[in-house]
Tab-separated table of C-alpha atoms and ligand atoms in Angstrom:
chain	number	residue	atom	x	y	z
A	1	MET	CA	-17.795	-4.465	12.551
A	2	LYS	CA	-15.619	-2.270	10.310
A	3	LYS	CA	-13.492	-3.993	7.721
A	4	ALA	CA	-10.007	-3.256	6.406
A	5	LEU	CA	-8.820	-4.737	3.116
A	6	ILE	CA	-5.021	-5.019	3.159
A	7	THR	CA	-3.226	-5.923	-0.048
A	8	ALA	CA	0.360	-6.867	-0.948
A	9	PHE	CA	2.136	-7.970	-4.114
A	10	ASP	CA	3.820	-11.171	-5.176
A	11	PRO	CA	7.636	-11.097	-5.584
A	12	PHE	CA	9.005	-9.107	-8.537
A	13	GLY	CA	12.229	-7.817	-10.030
A	14	GLY	CA	14.168	-11.049	-9.460
A	15	GLU	CA	13.421	-11.276	-5.693
A	16	THR	CA	12.146	-14.597	-4.377
A	17	ILE	CA	9.969	-13.029	-1.683
A	18	ASN	CA	7.980	-9.841	-1.284
A	19	PRO	CA	8.321	-8.705	2.347
A	20	ALA	CA	5.027	-6.807	2.047
A	21	LEU	CA	3.200	-10.039	1.248
A	22	GLU	CA	4.945	-11.909	4.074
A	23	ALA	CA	3.985	-9.225	6.573
A	24	VAL	CA	0.393	-8.818	5.386
A	25	MET	CA	-0.219	-12.586	5.456
A	26	ALA	CA	1.160	-12.685	9.051
A	27	LEU	CA	-1.381	-10.121	10.288
A	28	PRO	CA	-4.120	-11.300	12.645
A	29	ASN	CA	-7.657	-11.585	11.308
A	30	GLU	CA	-8.818	-8.830	13.612
A	31	ILE	CA	-7.040	-5.679	14.820
A	32	ASP	CA	-8.623	-3.394	17.407
A	33	GLY	CA	-12.125	-4.567	16.566
A	34	ILE	CA	-11.569	-4.273	12.808
A	35	LYS	CA	-11.971	-7.322	10.548
A	36	ILE	CA	-8.860	-7.770	8.429
A	37	ILE	CA	-9.156	-9.112	4.882
A	38	LYS	CA	-5.818	-9.969	3.284
A	39	LEU	CA	-5.378	-10.001	-0.472
A	40	GLU	CA	-2.429	-10.919	-2.689
A	41	LEU	CA	-2.071	-8.882	-5.875
A	42	PRO	CA	-0.121	-9.837	-8.985
A	43	THR	CA	2.702	-7.397	-9.795
A	44	VAL	CA	1.004	-6.860	-13.129
A	45	TYR	CA	-0.312	-3.462	-14.228
A	46	ILE	CA	-3.908	-4.082	-15.327
A	47	LYS	CA	-4.568	-7.245	-13.276
A	48	SER	CA	-3.542	-5.573	-10.030
A	49	ILE	CA	-6.220	-2.879	-10.308
A	50	ASP	CA	-8.858	-5.399	-11.460
A	51	THR	CA	-8.079	-7.593	-8.425
A	52	VAL	CA	-8.401	-4.710	-5.981
A	53	ILE	CA	-11.626	-3.412	-7.541
A	54	SER	CA	-13.243	-6.873	-7.442
A	55	ALA	CA	-12.356	-7.135	-3.734
A	56	LEU	CA	-13.710	-3.620	-3.037
A	57	GLU	CA	-16.974	-4.652	-4.707
A	58	SER	CA	-17.302	-8.024	-2.958
A	59	GLU	CA	-16.009	-7.072	0.513
A	60	CYS	CA	-17.190	-3.430	0.806
A	61	PRO	CA	-14.370	-2.486	3.254
A	62	ASP	CA	-14.217	0.789	5.176
A	63	ILE	CA	-10.450	0.965	4.867
A	64	LEU	CA	-8.064	-0.021	2.055
A	65	ILE	CA	-4.348	-0.229	2.852
A	66	MET	CA	-2.163	-1.273	-0.061
A	67	VAL	CA	1.368	-2.395	0.867
A	68	GLY	CA	4.411	-2.819	-1.337
A	69	GLN	CA	8.184	-3.341	-1.196
A	70	ALA	CA	10.387	-0.297	-1.784
A	71	GLY	CA	13.888	-1.784	-1.700
A	72	GLY	CA	16.446	0.796	-0.579
A	73	ARG	CA	14.134	2.755	1.702
A	74	PRO	CA	15.093	2.498	5.380
A	75	ASN	CA	11.637	3.076	6.881
A	76	VAL	CA	7.923	2.546	6.564
A	77	THR	CA	6.675	5.201	4.162
A	78	LEU	CA	3.153	6.544	3.921
A	79	GLU	CA	2.553	7.613	0.346
A	80	ARG	CA	0.936	11.032	0.130
A	81	VAL	CA	0.013	10.868	-3.552
A	82	ALA	CA	-0.542	8.596	-6.577
A	83	ILE	CA	0.142	10.049	-10.046
A	84	ASN	CA	-1.423	9.236	-13.414
A	85	ILE	CA	1.618	7.717	-15.131
A	86	ASP	CA	3.391	4.395	-15.577
A	87	ASP	CA	7.070	4.707	-16.443
A	88	ALA	CA	9.418	1.926	-15.384
A	89	THR	CA	12.627	0.386	-16.628
A	90	ILE	CA	11.703	-3.035	-15.301
A	91	PRO	CA	8.844	-5.166	-16.695
A	92	ASP	CA	5.868	-6.272	-14.622
A	93	ASN	CA	5.458	-9.970	-13.855
A	94	GLU	CA	3.881	-10.590	-17.248
A	95	GLY	CA	6.751	-8.943	-19.107
A	96	LYS	CA	4.936	-5.644	-19.839
A	97	ARG	CA	7.057	-2.507	-19.790
A	98	HIS	CA	5.189	0.774	-19.588
A	99	SER	CA	6.887	4.011	-20.528
A	100	ASP	CA	5.165	7.394	-20.115
A	101	THR	CA	1.799	5.615	-20.191
A	102	PRO	CA	-1.194	7.275	-18.491
A	103	ILE	CA	-3.015	4.948	-16.081
A	104	VAL	CA	-6.398	6.504	-16.822
A	105	GLU	CA	-6.463	8.328	-20.162
A	106	GLY	CA	-7.732	11.855	-19.435
A	107	GLY	CA	-7.865	11.173	-15.667
A	108	PRO	CA	-6.783	13.671	-13.005
A	109	VAL	CA	-3.022	14.160	-12.722
A	110	ALA	CA	-2.970	12.805	-9.162
A	111	TYR	CA	-4.953	11.677	-6.155
A	112	PHE	CA	-4.044	12.237	-2.522
A	113	SER	CA	-4.137	9.353	-0.060
A	114	THR	CA	-7.299	9.529	2.014
A	115	LEU	CA	-5.575	7.962	5.011
A	116	PRO	CA	-4.706	10.308	7.927
A	117	ILE	CA	-0.992	10.077	7.051
A	118	LYS	CA	0.362	12.617	9.552
A	119	ASP	CA	-1.511	10.990	12.443
A	120	ILE	CA	-0.287	7.585	11.303
A	121	ILE	CA	3.325	8.805	11.361
A	122	LYS	CA	2.858	10.121	14.912
A	123	ALA	CA	1.416	6.743	15.992
A	124	LEU	CA	4.282	4.811	14.340
A	125	HIS	CA	6.891	7.051	15.984
A	126	LYS	CA	5.166	6.634	19.351
A	127	ASN	CA	5.717	2.890	18.856
A	128	GLU	CA	9.357	3.510	17.870
A	129	ILE	CA	8.859	2.352	14.280
A	130	PRO	CA	10.922	4.366	11.760
A	131	ALA	CA	8.434	5.977	9.403
A	132	ALA	CA	8.026	9.006	7.161
A	133	ILE	CA	5.751	10.552	4.573
A	134	SER	CA	6.784	9.895	0.967
A	135	ASP	CA	5.828	12.234	-1.860
A	136	SER	CA	6.358	9.644	-4.593
A	137	ALA	CA	5.259	6.024	-4.793
A	138	GLY	CA	7.378	5.703	-7.968
A	139	THR	CA	5.911	5.019	-11.395
A	140	PHE	CA	5.706	1.202	-11.356
A	141	VAL	CA	2.915	-1.147	-10.292
A	142	CYS	CA	2.529	0.212	-6.699
A	143	ASN	CA	1.780	3.744	-7.889
A	144	HIS	CA	-0.360	2.201	-10.650
A	145	VAL	CA	-2.615	0.249	-8.271
A	146	SER	CA	-2.727	3.119	-5.820
A	147	TYR	CA	-3.884	5.542	-8.551
A	148	GLY	CA	-6.398	2.981	-9.874
A	149	ALA	CA	-7.918	2.323	-6.450
A	150	LEU	CA	-8.076	6.044	-5.505
A	151	HIS	CA	-9.621	6.856	-8.885
A	152	TYR	CA	-12.267	4.172	-8.374
A	153	ALA	CA	-12.912	5.302	-4.795
A	154	ALA	CA	-13.210	8.965	-5.822
A	155	LYS	CA	-15.977	7.931	-8.208
A	156	TYR	CA	-17.824	5.204	-6.351
A	157	LEU	CA	-16.670	4.969	-2.723
A	158	PRO	CA	-16.271	8.491	-1.312
A	159	MET	CA	-16.292	7.236	2.293
A	160	LEU	CA	-13.429	4.723	1.798
A	161	LYS	CA	-10.176	5.548	3.564
A	162	ALA	CA	-7.468	4.374	1.154
A	163	GLY	CA	-3.753	4.740	0.654
A	164	PHE	CA	-0.444	3.117	-0.045
A	165	VAL	CA	2.353	2.099	2.329
A	166	HIS	CA	5.843	1.115	1.174
A	167	ILE	CA	8.137	-1.002	3.342
A	168	PRO	CA	11.877	-1.786	3.165
A	169	PHE	CA	13.534	-5.042	2.093
A	170	ALA	CA	13.484	-7.861	4.647
A	171	PRO	CA	16.885	-8.622	6.210
A	172	LYS	CA	17.160	-11.941	4.263
A	173	GLN	CA	16.947	-10.029	0.977
A	174	THR	CA	19.957	-7.901	1.822
A	175	LEU	CA	22.520	-10.601	2.654
A	176	ASN	CA	24.411	-9.905	-0.562
A	177	LYS	CA	23.504	-6.241	-0.842
A	178	PRO	CA	26.054	-4.345	1.268
A	179	LYS	CA	24.755	-1.264	3.115
A	180	MET	CA	21.176	-1.932	1.958
A	181	PRO	CA	18.669	-1.002	4.701
A	182	SER	CA	16.120	-3.583	5.844
A	183	MET	CA	13.376	-4.065	8.415
A	184	SER	CA	12.351	-7.227	10.244
A	185	LYS	CA	9.029	-8.838	9.459
A	186	GLU	CA	8.005	-8.441	13.109
A	187	THR	CA	8.529	-4.684	12.956
A	188	VAL	CA	6.614	-4.388	9.669
A	189	VAL	CA	3.724	-6.481	11.059
A	190	GLN	CA	3.647	-4.276	14.186
A	191	GLY	CA	3.776	-1.199	11.968
A	192	LEU	CA	0.815	-2.341	9.924
A	193	GLU	CA	-1.143	-3.040	13.103
A	194	VAL	CA	-0.329	0.472	14.375
A	195	ILE	CA	-1.452	1.900	11.005
A	196	VAL	CA	-4.855	0.140	11.132
A	197	THR	CA	-5.418	1.299	14.709
A	198	ALA	CA	-4.408	4.878	13.823
A	199	VAL	CA	-6.741	4.975	10.815
A	200	VAL	CA	-9.599	3.839	12.982
A	201	SER	CA	-8.911	6.292	15.826
A	202	PHE	CA	-8.354	9.289	13.612
A	203	SER	CA	-11.023	8.562	11.030
A	204	TYR	CA	-13.849	7.099	13.061
A	205	ARG	CA	-13.338	7.691	16.798
A	206	ASN	CA	-12.488	11.411	16.647
A	207	PRO	CA	-14.751	12.849	13.993
A	208	LEU	CA	-14.199	16.554	13.359
A	209	PRO	CA	-16.932	18.760	14.844
B	1	PCA	N1	6.660	-2.898	-5.067
B	1	PCA	C1	6.653	-2.401	-6.449
B	1	PCA	C2	5.611	-3.210	-7.139
B	1	PCA	C3	5.282	-4.355	-6.219
B	1	PCA	C4	5.899	-4.010	-4.913
B	1	PCA	O1	5.761	-4.619	-3.858
B	1	PCA	C5	6.508	-0.894	-6.551
B	1	PCA	O2	6.962	-0.184	-5.645
B	1	PCA	O3	5.990	-0.401	-7.560
């Protein structure tokens, strides 16, 4: 049975929940014949990568989908790329502020997601879930963990399908944020299920000749 490791972060930036964590924890343990392993990550630069790498080593998944909150975005976004820089105005959950700091000293400038992002968008749209490709995962912990995992995979796990997905605020986070877009947990959960199914169909069921 193929395995998908799906990660999400704890709350950060003054929020009391992280909608990515709520949605990931609500996923079933199996989707379309794929075993789902759920993992909470700390919103902490170094620890987040260490936590993902330990799970990659112990679980040996075929698929890694990392999920994070991108407050202000109206849709599910499939990140195309992770870049080799930390640069954020807010601190991580251990109070560390990184400014113009390379994630891997001397590492490649960027890594592309190895998920079939265009096919995933088609599948999400077919299910009427608002979704788009994003060309920047920002320069905070989400981009950091995405770069760290893709860097590790490029070196040690060339067959792993891995990438990052950002999701909007949950409605309950926007009660005092006028005009802020949000997405229900049910829609995000459904979206993640569609993403897993799409990765499997396009990566494993329809191999290129
Ligand atoms: N979103 C943040 C970090 C944790 C999360 O869920 C980000 O986009 O970097």
